[in-house]
PDB file of C-alpha atoms in Angstrom:
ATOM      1  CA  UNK A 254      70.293  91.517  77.680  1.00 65.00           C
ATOM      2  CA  UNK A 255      73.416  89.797  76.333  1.00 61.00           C
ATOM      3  CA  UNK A 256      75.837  87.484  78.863  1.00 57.00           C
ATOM      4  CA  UNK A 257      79.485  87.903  79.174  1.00 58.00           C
ATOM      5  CA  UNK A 258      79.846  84.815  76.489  1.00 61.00           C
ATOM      6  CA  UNK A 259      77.369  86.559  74.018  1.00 64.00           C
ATOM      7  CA  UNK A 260      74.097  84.453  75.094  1.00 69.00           C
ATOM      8  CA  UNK A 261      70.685  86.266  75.036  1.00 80.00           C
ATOM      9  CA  UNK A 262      69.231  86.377  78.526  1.00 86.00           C
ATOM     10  CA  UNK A 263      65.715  87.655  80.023  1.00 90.00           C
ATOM     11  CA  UNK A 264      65.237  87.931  83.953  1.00 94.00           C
ATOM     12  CA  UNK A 265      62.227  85.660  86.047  1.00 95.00           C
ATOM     13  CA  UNK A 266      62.320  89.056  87.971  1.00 96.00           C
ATOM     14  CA  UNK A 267      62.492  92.117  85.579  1.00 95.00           C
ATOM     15  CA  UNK A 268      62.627  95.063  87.643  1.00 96.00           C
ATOM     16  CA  UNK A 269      61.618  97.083  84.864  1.00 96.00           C
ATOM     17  CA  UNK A 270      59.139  99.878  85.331  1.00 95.00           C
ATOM     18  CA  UNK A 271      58.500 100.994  82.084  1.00 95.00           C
ATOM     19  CA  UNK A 272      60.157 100.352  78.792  1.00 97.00           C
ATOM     20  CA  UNK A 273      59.559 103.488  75.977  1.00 98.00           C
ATOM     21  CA  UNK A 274      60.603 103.643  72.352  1.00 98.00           C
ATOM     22  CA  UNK A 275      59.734 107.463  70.830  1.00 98.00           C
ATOM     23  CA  UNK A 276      60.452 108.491  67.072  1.00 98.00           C
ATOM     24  CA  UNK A 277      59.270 111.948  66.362  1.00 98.00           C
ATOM     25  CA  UNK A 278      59.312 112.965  62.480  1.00 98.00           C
ATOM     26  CA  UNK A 279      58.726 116.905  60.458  1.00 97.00           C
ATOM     27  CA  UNK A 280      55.067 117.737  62.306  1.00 96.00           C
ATOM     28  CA  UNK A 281      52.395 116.200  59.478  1.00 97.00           C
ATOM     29  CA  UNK A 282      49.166 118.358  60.511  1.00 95.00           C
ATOM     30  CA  UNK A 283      46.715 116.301  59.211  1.00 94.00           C
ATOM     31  CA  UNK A 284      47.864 113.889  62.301  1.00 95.00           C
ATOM     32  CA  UNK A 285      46.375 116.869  64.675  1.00 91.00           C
ATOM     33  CA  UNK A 286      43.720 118.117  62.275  1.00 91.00           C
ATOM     34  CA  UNK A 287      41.967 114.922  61.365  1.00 92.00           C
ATOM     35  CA  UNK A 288      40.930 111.874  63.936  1.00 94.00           C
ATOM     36  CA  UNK A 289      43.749 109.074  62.841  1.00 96.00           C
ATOM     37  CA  UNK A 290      40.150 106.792  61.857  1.00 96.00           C
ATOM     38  CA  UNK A 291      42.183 104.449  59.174  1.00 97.00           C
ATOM     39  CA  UNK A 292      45.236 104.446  61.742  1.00 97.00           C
ATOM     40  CA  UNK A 293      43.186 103.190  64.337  1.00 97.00           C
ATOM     41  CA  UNK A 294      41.769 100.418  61.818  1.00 97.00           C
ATOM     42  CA  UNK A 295      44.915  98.905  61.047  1.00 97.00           C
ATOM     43  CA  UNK A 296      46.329  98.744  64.144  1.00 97.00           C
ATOM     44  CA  UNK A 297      43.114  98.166  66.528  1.00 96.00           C
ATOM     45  CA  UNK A 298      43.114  94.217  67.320  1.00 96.00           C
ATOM     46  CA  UNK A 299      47.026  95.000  68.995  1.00 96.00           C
ATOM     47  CA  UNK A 300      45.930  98.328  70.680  1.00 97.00           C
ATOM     48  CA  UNK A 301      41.877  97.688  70.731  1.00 96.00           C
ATOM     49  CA  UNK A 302      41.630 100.759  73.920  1.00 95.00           C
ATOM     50  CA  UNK A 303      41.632 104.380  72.201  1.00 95.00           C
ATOM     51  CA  UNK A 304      41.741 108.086  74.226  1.00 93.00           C
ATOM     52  CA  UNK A 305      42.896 111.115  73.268  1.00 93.00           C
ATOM     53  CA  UNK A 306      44.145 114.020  75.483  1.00 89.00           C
ATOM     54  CA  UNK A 307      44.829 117.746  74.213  1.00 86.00           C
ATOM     55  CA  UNK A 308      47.783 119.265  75.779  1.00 77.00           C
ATOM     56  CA  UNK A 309      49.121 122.732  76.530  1.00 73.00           C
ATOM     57  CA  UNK A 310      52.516 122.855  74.839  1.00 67.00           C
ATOM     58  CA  UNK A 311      55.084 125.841  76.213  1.00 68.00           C
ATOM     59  CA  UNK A 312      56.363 127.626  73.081  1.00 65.00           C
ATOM     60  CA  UNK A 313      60.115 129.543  72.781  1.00 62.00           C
ATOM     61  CA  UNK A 314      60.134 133.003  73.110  1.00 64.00           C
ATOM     62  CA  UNK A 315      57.204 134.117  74.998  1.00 64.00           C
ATOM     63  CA  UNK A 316      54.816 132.776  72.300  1.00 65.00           C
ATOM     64  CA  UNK A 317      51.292 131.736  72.874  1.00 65.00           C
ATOM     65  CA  UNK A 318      51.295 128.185  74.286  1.00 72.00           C
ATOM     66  CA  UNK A 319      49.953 125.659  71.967  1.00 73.00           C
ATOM     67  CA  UNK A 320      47.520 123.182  72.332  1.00 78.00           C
ATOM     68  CA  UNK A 321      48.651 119.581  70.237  1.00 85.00           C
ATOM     69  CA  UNK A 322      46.584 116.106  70.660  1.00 91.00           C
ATOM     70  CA  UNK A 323      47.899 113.335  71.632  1.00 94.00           C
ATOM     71  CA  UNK A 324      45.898 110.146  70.832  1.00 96.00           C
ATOM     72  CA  UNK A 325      46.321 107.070  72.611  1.00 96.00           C
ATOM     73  CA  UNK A 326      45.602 103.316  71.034  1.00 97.00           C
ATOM     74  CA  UNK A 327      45.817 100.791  73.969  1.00 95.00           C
ATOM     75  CA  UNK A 328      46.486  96.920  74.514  1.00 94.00           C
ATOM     76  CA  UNK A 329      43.284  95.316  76.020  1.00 92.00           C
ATOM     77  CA  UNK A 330      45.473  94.743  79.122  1.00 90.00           C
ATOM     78  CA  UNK A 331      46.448  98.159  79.455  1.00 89.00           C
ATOM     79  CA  UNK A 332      49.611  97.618  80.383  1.00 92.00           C
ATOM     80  CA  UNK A 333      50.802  98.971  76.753  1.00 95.00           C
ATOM     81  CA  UNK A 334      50.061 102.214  75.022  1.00 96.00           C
ATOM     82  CA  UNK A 335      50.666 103.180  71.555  1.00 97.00           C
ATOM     83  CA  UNK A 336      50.794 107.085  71.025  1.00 97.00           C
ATOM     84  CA  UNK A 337      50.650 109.481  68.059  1.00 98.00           C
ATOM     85  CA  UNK A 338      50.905 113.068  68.148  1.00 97.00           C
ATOM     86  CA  UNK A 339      51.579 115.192  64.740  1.00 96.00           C
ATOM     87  CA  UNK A 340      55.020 115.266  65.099  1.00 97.00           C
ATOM     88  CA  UNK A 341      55.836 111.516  67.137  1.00 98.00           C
ATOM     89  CA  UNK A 342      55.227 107.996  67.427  1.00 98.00           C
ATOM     90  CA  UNK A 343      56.310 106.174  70.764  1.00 98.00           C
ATOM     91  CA  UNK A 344      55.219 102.739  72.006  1.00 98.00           C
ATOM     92  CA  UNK A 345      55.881 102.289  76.153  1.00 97.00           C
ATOM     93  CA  UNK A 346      55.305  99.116  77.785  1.00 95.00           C
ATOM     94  CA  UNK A 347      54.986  98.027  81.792  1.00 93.00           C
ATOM     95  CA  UNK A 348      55.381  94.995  80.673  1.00 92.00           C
ATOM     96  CA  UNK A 349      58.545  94.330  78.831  1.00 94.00           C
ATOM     97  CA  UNK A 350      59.685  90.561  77.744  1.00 91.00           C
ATOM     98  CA  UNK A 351      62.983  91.037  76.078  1.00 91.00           C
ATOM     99  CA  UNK A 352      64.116  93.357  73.344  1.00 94.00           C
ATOM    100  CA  UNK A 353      62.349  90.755  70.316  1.00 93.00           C
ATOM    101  CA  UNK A 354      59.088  90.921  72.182  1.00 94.00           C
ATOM    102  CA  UNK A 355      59.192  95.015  72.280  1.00 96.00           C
ATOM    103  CA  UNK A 356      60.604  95.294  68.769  1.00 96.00           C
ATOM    104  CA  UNK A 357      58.216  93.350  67.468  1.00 95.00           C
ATOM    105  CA  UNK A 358      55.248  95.082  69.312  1.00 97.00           C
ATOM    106  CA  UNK A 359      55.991  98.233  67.342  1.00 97.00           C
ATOM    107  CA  UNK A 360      57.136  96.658  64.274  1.00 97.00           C
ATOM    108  CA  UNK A 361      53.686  96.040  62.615  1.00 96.00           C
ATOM    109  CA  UNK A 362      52.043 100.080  64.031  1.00 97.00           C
ATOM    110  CA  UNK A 363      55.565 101.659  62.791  1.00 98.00           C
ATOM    111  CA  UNK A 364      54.742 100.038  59.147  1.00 97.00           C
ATOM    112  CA  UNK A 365      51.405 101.014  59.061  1.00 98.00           C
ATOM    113  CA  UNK A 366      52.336 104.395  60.396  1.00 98.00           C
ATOM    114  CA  UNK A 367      55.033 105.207  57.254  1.00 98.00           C
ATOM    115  CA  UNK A 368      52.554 103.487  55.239  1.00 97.00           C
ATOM    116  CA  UNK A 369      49.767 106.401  55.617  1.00 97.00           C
ATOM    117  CA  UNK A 370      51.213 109.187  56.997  1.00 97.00           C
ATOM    118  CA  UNK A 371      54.657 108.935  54.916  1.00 97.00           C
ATOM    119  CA  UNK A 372      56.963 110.639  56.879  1.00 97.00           C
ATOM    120  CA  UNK A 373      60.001 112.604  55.146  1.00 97.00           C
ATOM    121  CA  UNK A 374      62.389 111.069  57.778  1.00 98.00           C
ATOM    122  CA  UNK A 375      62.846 110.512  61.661  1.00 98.00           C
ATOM    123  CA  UNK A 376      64.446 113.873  63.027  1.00 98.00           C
ATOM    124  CA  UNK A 377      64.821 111.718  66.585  1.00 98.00           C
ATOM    125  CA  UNK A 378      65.084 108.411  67.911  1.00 98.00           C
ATOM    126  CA  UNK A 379      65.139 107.542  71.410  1.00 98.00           C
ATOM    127  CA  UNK A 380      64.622 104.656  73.631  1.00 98.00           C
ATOM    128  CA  UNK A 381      64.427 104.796  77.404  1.00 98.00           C
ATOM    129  CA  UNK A 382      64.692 101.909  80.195  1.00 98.00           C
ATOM    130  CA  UNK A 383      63.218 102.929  83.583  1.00 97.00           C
ATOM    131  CA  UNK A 384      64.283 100.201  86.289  1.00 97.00           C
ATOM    132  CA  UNK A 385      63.474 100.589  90.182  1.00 97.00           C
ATOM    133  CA  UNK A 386      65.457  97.304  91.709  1.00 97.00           C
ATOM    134  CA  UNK A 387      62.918  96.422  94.340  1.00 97.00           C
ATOM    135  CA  UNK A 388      64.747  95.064  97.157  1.00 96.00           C
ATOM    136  CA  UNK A 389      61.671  93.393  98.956  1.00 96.00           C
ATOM    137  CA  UNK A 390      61.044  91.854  95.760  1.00 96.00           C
ATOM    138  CA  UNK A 391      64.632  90.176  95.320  1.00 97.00           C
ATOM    139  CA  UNK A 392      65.202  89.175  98.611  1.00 97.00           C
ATOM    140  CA  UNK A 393      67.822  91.852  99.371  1.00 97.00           C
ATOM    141  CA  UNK A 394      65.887  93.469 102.448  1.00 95.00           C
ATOM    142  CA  UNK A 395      69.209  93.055 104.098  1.00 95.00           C
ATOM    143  CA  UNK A 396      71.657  94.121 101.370  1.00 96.00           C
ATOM    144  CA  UNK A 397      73.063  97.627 101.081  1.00 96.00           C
ATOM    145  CA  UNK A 398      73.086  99.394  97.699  1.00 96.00           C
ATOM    146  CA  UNK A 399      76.501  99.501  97.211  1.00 96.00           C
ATOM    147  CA  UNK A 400      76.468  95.751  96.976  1.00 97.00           C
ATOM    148  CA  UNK A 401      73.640  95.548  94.266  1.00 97.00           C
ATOM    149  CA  UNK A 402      75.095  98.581  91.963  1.00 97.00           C
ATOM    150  CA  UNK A 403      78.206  99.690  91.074  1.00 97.00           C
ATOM    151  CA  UNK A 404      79.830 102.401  92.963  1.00 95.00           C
ATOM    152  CA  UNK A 405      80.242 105.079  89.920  1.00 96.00           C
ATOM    153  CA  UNK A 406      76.320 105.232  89.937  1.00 97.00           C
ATOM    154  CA  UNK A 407      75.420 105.698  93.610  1.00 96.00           C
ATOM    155  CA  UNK A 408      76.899 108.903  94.562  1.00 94.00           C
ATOM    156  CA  UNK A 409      77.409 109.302  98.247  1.00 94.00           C
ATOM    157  CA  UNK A 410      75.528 106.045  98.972  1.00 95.00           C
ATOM    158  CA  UNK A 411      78.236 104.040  97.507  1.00 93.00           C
ATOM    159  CA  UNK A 412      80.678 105.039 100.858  1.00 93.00           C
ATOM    160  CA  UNK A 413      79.695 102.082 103.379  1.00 90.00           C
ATOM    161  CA  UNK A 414      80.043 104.936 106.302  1.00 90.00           C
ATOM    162  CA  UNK A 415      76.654 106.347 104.948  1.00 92.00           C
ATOM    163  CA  UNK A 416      73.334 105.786 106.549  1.00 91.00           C
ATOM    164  CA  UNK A 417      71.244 105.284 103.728  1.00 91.00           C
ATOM    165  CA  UNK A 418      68.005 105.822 106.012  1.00 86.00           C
ATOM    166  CA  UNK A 419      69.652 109.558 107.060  1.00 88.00           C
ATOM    167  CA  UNK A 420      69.986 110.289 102.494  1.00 89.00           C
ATOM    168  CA  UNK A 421      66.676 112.398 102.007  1.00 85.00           C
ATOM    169  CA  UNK A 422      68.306 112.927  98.210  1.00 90.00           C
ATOM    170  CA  UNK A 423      70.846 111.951  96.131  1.00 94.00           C
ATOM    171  CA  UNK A 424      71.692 111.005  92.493  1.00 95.00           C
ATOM    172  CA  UNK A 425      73.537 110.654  89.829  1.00 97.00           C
ATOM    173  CA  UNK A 426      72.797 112.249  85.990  1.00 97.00           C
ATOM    174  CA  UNK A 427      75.204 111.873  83.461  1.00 97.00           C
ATOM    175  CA  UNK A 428      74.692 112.913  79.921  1.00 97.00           C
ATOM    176  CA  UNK A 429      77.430 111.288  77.498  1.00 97.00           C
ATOM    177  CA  UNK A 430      78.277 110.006  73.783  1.00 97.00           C
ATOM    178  CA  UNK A 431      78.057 106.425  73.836  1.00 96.00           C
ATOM    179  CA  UNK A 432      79.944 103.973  70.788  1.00 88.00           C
ATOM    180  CA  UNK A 433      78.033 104.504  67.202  1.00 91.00           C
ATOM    181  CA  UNK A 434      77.378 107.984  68.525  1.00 93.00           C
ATOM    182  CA  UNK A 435      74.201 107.454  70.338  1.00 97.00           C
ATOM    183  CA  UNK A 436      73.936 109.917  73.657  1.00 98.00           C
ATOM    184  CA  UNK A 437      72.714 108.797  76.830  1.00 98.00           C
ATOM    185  CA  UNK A 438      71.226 110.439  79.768  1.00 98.00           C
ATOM    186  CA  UNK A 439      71.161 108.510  82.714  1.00 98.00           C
ATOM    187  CA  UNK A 440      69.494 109.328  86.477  1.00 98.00           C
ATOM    188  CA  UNK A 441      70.418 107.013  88.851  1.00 97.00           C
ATOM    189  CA  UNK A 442      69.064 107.277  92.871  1.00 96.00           C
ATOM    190  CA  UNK A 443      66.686 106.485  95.199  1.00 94.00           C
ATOM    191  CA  UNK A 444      62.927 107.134  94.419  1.00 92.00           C
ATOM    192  CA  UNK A 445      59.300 105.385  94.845  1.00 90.00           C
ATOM    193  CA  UNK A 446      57.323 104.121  91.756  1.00 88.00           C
ATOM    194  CA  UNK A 447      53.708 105.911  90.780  1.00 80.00           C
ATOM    195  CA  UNK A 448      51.977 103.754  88.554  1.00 72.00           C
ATOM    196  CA  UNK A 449      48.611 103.970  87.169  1.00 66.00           C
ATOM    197  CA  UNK A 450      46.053 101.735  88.586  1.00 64.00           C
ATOM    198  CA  UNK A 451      42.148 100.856  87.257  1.00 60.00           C
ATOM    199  CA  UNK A 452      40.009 101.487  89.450  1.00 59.00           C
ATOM    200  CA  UNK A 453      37.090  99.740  89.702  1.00 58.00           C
ATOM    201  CA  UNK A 454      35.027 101.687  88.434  1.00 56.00           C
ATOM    202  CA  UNK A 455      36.906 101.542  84.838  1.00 55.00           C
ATOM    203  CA  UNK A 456      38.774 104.820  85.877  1.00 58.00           C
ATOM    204  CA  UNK A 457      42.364 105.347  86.140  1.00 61.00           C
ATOM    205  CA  UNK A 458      44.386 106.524  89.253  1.00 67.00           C
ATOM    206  CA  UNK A 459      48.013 107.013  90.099  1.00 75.00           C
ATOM    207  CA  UNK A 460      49.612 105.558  93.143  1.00 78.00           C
ATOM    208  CA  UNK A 461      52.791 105.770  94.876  1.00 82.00           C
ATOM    209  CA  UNK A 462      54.826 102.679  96.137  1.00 83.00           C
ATOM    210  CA  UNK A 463      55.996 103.008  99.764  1.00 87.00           C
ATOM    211  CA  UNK A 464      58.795 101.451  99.189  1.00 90.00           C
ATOM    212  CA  UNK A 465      62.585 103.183  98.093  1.00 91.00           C
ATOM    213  CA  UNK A 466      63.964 101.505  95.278  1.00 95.00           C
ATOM    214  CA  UNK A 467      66.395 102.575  93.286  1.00 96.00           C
ATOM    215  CA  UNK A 468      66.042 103.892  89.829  1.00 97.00           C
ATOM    216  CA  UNK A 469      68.366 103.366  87.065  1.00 98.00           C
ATOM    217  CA  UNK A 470      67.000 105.319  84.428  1.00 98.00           C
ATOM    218  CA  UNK A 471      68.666 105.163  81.186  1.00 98.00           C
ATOM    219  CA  UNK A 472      67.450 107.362  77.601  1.00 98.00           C
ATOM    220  CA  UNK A 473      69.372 107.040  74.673  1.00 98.00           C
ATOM    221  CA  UNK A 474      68.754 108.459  71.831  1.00 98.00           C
ATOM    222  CA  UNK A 475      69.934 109.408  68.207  1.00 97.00           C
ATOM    223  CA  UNK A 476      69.503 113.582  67.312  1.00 96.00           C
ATOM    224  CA  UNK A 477      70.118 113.471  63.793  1.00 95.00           C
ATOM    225  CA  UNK A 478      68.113 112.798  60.522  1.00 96.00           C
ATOM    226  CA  UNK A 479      67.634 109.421  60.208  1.00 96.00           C
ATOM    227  CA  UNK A 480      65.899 107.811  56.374  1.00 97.00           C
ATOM    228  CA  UNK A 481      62.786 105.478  57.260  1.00 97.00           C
ATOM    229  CA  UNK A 482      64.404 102.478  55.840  1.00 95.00           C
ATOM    230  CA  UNK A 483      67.421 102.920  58.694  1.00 96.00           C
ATOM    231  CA  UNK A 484      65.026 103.250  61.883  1.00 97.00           C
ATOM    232  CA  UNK A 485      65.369  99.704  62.845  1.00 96.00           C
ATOM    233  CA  UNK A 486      69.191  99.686  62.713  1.00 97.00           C
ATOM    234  CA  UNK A 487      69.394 102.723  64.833  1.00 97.00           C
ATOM    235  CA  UNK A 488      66.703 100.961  68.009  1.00 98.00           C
ATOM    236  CA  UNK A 489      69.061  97.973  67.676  1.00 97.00           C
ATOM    237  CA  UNK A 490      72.416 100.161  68.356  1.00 97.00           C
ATOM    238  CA  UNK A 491      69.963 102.148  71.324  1.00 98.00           C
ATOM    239  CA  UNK A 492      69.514  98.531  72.469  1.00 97.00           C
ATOM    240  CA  UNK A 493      72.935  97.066  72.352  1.00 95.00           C
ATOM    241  CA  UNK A 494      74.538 100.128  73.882  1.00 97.00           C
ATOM    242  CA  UNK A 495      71.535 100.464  76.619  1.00 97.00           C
ATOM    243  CA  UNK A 496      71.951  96.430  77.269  1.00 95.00           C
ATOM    244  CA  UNK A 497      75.878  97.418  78.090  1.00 95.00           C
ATOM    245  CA  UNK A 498      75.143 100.132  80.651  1.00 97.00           C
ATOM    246  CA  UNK A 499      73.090  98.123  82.389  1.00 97.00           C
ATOM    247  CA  UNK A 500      75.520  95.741  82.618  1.00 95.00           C
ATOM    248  CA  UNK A 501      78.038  97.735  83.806  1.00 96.00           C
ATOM    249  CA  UNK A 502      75.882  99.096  86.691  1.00 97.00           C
ATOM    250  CA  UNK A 503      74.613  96.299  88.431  1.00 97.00           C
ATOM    251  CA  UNK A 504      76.472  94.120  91.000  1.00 97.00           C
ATOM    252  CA  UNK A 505      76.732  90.001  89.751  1.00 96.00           C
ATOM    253  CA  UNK A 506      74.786  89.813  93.210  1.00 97.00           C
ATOM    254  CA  UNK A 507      71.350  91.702  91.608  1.00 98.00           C
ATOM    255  CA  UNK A 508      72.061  89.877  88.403  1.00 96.00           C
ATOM    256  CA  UNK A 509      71.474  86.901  90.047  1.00 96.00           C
ATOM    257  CA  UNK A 510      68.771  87.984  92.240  1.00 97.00           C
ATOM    258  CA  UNK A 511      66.713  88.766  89.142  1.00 97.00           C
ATOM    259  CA  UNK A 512      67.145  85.271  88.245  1.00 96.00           C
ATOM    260  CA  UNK A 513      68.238  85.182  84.571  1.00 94.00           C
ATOM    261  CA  UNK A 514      67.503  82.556  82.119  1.00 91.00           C
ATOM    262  CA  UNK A 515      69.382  81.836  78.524  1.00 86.00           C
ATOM    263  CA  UNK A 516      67.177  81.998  75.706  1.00 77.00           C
TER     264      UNK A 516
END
């Protein structure tokens, strides 16, 4: 994110849970028709992991559901996933390192992508920021929420008469136009992680944290038609205006607690 004085800054202690970029383009059947073989070539010493799922896909009107594929192309860590579907192309990451890193990531995919599927244009493009501030992990066991966040995003546990243990439920959703016209929908309130963990047996399985964090989760996205040579330009305005939201919500006390650093 960007300081007060303009500075680039990344945190010792992200509190990120996942970081997702999504562009989704006219469907291209061939995409669902036709194992992506030459995709997977171009693109296989980033994402060297492949899997493909078919899902059920609810349909307007009463019609028939559809079933779409989604295939998956996956770092050797696992900890990022490239997807492609006939009508999207999203990158997520649990393991952001600053808006460069991420950018770059999907820089070299997106090319190859426009390079063989040729798209007519982006119809969508969103990027989404899921935090959950961790208080174990900061050293804030004994802080309340309302000193970590701002009070516009906590609802009824920004009044210091609250219990917070006694608040089985609450948030916060806004949906809103931001500057350059991107939208934003934000969820902010207390929730546990799931992740998905290997198991030892190569498998995959999804666990819940016991702890209560709180999740600032912030989507912004552009709904309009958007020419291939303009995609980058629109995820940098997503990023600037998501880096400024952020900003605004947390407290200088969890900006410090996350310990950042100036590039």
């Amino acid at each position: 994110m960007l300081s007060a004085d303009g500075k680039r800054l990344i945190y010792e202690k992200p509190q990120l849970v996942e970081t997702i970029c999504q562009l989704r383009f006219p469907a291209i059947l061939s995409i669902e028709t036709k194992e992506p073989a030459e995709f997977q070539d171009r693109i296989r010493e980033m994402f060297p992991r492949y899997a493909c799922q078919t899902e059920t896909v609810p349909q307007l009107g009463g019609a028939q559901p559809q079933r779409e594929k989604n295939h998956s192309f996956i770092s050797a860590d696992g900890m990022s996933k490239l997807s492609l579907a006939k009508d999207f192309i999203a990158l997520s990451t649990m393991r952001y390192q600053g808006w460069e890193q991420f950018a770059g990531m999907l820089d070299e995919p997106l090319g190859q992508f426009i390079s063989l599927y040729k798209p007519a244009f982006f119809e969508r493009i969103g990027l989404r920021y899921v935090n959950g501030f961790s208080r174990s992990a900061l050293g804030l066991e004994d802080c309340r929420w309302s000193e970590l966040l701002h009070r516009q995003y906590l609802g009824v546990l920004g009044d210091d008469g609250v219990d917070e243990g006694g608040v089985k439920r609450c948030s916060v959703d806004v949906e809103r136009t931001l500057r350059d016209g991107c939208t934003l929908k934000l969820h902010a309130g207390p929730g546990r992680v799931r992740r998905n963990v290997r198991t030892a047996e190569g498998g995959v399985q999804t666990v819940q944290e016991p702890e209560v964090r709180f999740m600032l989760d912030l989507d912004l996205f552009f709904l309009e038609t958007v020419r291939l040579g303009a995609a980058a330009e629109r995820m940098e305005t997503l990023h600037r205006n998501a880096d400024e939201v952020f900003a605004d919500a947390i407290s200088d006390r969890l900006h410090g607690a996350m310990e950042p650093v100036v590039l």
